[in-house]
CSV table of C-alpha atoms in Angstrom, one decimal:
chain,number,residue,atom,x,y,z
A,1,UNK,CA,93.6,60.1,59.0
A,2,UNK,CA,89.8,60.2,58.8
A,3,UNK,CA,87.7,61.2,61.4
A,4,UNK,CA,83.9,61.1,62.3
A,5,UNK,CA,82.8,63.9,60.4
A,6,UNK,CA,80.5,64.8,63.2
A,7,UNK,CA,83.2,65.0,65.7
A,8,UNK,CA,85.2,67.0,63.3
A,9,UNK,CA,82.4,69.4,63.0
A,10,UNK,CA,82.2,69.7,66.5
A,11,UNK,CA,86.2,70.4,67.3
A,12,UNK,CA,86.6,73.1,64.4
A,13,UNK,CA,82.9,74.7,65.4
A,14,UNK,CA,84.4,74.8,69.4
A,15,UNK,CA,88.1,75.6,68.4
A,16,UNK,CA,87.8,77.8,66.1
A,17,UNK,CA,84.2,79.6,66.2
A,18,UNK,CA,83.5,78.1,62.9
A,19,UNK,CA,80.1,77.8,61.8
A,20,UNK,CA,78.5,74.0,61.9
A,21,UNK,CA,77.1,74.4,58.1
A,22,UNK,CA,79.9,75.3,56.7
A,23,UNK,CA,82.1,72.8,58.6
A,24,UNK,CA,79.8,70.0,57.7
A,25,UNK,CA,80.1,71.0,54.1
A,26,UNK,CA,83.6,71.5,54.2
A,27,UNK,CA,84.1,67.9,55.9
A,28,UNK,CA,81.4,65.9,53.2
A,29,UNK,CA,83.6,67.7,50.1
A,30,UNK,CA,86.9,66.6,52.2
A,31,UNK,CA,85.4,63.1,52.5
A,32,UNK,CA,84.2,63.1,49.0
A,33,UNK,CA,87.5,63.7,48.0
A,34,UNK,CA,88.9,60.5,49.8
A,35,UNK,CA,86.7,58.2,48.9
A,36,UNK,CA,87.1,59.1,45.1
A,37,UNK,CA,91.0,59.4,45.7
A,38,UNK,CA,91.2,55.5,46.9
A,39,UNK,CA,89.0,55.0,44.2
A,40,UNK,CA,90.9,56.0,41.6
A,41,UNK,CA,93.8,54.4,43.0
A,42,UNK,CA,92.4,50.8,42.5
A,43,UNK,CA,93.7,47.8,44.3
A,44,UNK,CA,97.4,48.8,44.3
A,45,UNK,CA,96.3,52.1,46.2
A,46,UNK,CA,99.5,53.7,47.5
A,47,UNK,CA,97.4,55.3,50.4
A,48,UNK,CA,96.6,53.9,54.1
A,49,UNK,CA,93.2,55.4,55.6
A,50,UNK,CA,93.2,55.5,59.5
A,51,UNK,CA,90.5,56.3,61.4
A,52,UNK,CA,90.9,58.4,64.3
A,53,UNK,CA,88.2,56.2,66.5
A,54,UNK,CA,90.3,53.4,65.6
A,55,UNK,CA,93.8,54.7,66.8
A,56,UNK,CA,92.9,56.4,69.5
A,57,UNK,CA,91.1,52.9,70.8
A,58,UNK,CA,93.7,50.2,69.8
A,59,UNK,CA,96.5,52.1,69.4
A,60,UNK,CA,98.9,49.2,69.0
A,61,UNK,CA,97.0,47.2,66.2
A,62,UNK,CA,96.4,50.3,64.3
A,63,UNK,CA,100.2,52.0,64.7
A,64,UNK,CA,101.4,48.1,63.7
A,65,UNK,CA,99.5,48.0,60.5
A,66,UNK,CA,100.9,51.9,59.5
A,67,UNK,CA,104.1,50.1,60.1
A,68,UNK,CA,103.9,47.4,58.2
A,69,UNK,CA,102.2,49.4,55.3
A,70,UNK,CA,105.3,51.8,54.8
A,71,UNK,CA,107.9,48.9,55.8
A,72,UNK,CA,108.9,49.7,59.5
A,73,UNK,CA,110.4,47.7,61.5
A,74,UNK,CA,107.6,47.7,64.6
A,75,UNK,CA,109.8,46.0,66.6
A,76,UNK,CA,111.9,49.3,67.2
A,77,UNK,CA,108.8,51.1,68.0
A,78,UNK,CA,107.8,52.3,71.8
A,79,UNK,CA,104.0,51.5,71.9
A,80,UNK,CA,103.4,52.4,75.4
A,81,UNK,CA,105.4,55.3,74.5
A,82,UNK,CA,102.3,56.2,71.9
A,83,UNK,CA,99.6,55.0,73.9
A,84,UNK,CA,100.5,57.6,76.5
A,85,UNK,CA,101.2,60.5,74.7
A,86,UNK,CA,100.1,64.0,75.6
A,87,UNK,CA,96.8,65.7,74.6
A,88,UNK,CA,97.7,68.8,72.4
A,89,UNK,CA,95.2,71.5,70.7
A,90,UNK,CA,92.3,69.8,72.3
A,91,UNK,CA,88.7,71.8,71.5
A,92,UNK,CA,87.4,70.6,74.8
A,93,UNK,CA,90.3,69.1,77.3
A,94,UNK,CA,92.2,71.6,79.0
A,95,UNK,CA,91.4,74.7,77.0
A,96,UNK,CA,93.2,77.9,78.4
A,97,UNK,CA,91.9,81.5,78.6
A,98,UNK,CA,92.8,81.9,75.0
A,99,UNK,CA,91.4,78.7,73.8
A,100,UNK,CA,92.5,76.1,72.4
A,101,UNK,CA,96.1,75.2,74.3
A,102,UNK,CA,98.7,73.4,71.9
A,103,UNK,CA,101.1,72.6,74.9
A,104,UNK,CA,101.5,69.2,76.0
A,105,UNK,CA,99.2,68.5,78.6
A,106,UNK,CA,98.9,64.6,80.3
A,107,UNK,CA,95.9,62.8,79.5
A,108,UNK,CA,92.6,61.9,82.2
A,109,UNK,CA,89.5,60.4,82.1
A,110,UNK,CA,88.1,63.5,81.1
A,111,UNK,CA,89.6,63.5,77.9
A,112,UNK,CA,86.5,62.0,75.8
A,113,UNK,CA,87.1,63.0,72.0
A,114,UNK,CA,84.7,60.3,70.7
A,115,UNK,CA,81.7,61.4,73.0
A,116,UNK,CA,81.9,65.5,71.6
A,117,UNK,CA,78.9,65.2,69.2
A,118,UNK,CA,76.5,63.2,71.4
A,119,UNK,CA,75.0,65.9,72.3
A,120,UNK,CA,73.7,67.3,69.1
A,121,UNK,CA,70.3,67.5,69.0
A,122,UNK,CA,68.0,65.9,66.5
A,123,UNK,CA,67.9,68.9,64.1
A,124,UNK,CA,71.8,69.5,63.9
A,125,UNK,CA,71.6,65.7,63.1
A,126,UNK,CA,69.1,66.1,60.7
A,127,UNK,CA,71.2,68.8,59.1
A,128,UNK,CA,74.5,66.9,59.2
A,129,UNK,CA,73.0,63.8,57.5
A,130,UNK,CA,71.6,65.9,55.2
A,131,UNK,CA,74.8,67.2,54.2
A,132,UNK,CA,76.8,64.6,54.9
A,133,UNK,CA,75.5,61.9,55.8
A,134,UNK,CA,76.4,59.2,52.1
A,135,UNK,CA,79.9,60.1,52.9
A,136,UNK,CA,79.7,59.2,56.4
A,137,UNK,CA,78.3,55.8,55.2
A,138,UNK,CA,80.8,55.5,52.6
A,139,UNK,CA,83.7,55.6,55.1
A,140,UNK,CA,81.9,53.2,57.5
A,141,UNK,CA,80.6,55.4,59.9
A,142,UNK,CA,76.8,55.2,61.1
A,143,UNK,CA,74.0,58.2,61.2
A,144,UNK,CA,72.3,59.1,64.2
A,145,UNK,CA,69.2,61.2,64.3
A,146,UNK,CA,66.2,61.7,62.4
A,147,UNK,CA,66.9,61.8,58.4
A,148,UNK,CA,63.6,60.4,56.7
A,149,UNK,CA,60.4,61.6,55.7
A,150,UNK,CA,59.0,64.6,53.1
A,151,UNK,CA,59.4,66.8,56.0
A,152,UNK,CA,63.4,66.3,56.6
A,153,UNK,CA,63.4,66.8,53.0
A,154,UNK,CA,61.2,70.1,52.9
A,155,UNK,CA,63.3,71.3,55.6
A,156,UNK,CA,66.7,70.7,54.3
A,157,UNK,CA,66.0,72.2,50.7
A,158,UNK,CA,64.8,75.5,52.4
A,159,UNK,CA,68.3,75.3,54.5
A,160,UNK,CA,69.9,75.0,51.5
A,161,UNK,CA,68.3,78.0,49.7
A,162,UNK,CA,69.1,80.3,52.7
A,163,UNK,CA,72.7,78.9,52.8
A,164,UNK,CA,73.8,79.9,49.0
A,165,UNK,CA,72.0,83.0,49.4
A,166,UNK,CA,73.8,83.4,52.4
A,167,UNK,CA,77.2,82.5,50.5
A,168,UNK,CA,76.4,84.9,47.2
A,169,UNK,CA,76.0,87.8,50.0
A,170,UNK,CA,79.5,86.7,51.7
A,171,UNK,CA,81.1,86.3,48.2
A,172,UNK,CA,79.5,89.9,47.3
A,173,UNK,CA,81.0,91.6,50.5
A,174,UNK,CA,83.9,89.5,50.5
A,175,UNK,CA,84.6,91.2,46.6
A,176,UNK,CA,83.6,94.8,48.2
A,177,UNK,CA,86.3,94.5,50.9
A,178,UNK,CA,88.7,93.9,48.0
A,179,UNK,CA,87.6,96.6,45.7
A,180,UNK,CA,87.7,99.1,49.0
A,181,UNK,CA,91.4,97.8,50.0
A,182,UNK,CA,92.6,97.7,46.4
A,183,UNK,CA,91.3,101.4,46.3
A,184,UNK,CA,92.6,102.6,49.5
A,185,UNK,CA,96.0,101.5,48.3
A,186,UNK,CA,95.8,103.9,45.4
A,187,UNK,CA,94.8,106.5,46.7
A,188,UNK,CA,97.7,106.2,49.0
């Protein structure tokens, strides 16, 4: 199942509290891996990619090709039954007190998955396309925002400087929190 990586950004960033650079990153290597997956898997490719736009929007025609690529009868299969199934673990439709709400909960017009990103502004755009933005292409999805020019460039190789620093500092304390638990263990 592939989704907009935008979109996927924006559920794990609201779910979660995860933090939009690192999500992008993480979703670009995910995507990277996909595409080079089906690559390597030539013509014959044992693998069915499904985008998550595409199912949640025609439910039937995409549920009928899954079918017929692993050799299911789709006759026996209860399509209205899919097409109204409950939201669950939504980062935005129904949340409770806690969060995120994993029950089953019946589906409204308020339940807009696709629209979640639209209102990124132009630099979180910016960033994203930056970081992600070939793979986007490469699954068929289209860029939004700016992404052009010696200044998006300038801008995005400074980001990229603070962000390793950033990550050899969390590596560093993530070691020292180690070292300190591994020592508090034998001293006990």
């Amino acid at each position: 199942l592939l989704r907009d990586g935008r979109a996927v950004v924006e559920s794990n960033v609201r779910s979660f509290g995860a933090r939009y650079e690192t999500q992008m990153r993480n979703w670009a290597w995910a995507t990277r891996t996909i595409v080079q997956t089906l690559s390597d898997s030539g013509a014959d490719s044992p693998f069915c990619v499904v985008r998550y736009e595409d199912l949640l929007q025609s439910p039937e025609t995409e549920l009928r090709r899954l079918l017929d690529f692993t050799g299911l009868d789709s006759e026996r299969f209860d399509f209205e039954r899919a097409r109204n199934m409950p939201v669950r673990g939504s980062s935005t439709f129904q949340r409770g007190e806690e969060g995120v709400d994993w029950e089953p909960t019946a589906r409204t017009e308020d339940f807009q998955p696709l629209r979640r990103w639209r209102d990124w502004g132009s630099g979180r755009h910016d960033r994203f396309n930056w970081l992600a933005g070939s793979e986007m292409e490469a699954v068929g999805y289209e860029l939004t925002g700016p992404s052009a020019g010696t200044l998006h460039v300038l801008r995005n190789r400074a980001k990229d400087v603070v962000w390793r620093l950033g990550a050899a500092r969390r590596r560093q304390s993530a070691a020292q929190r180690r070292a300190d638990r591994e020592a508090s263990l034998v001293d006990d």
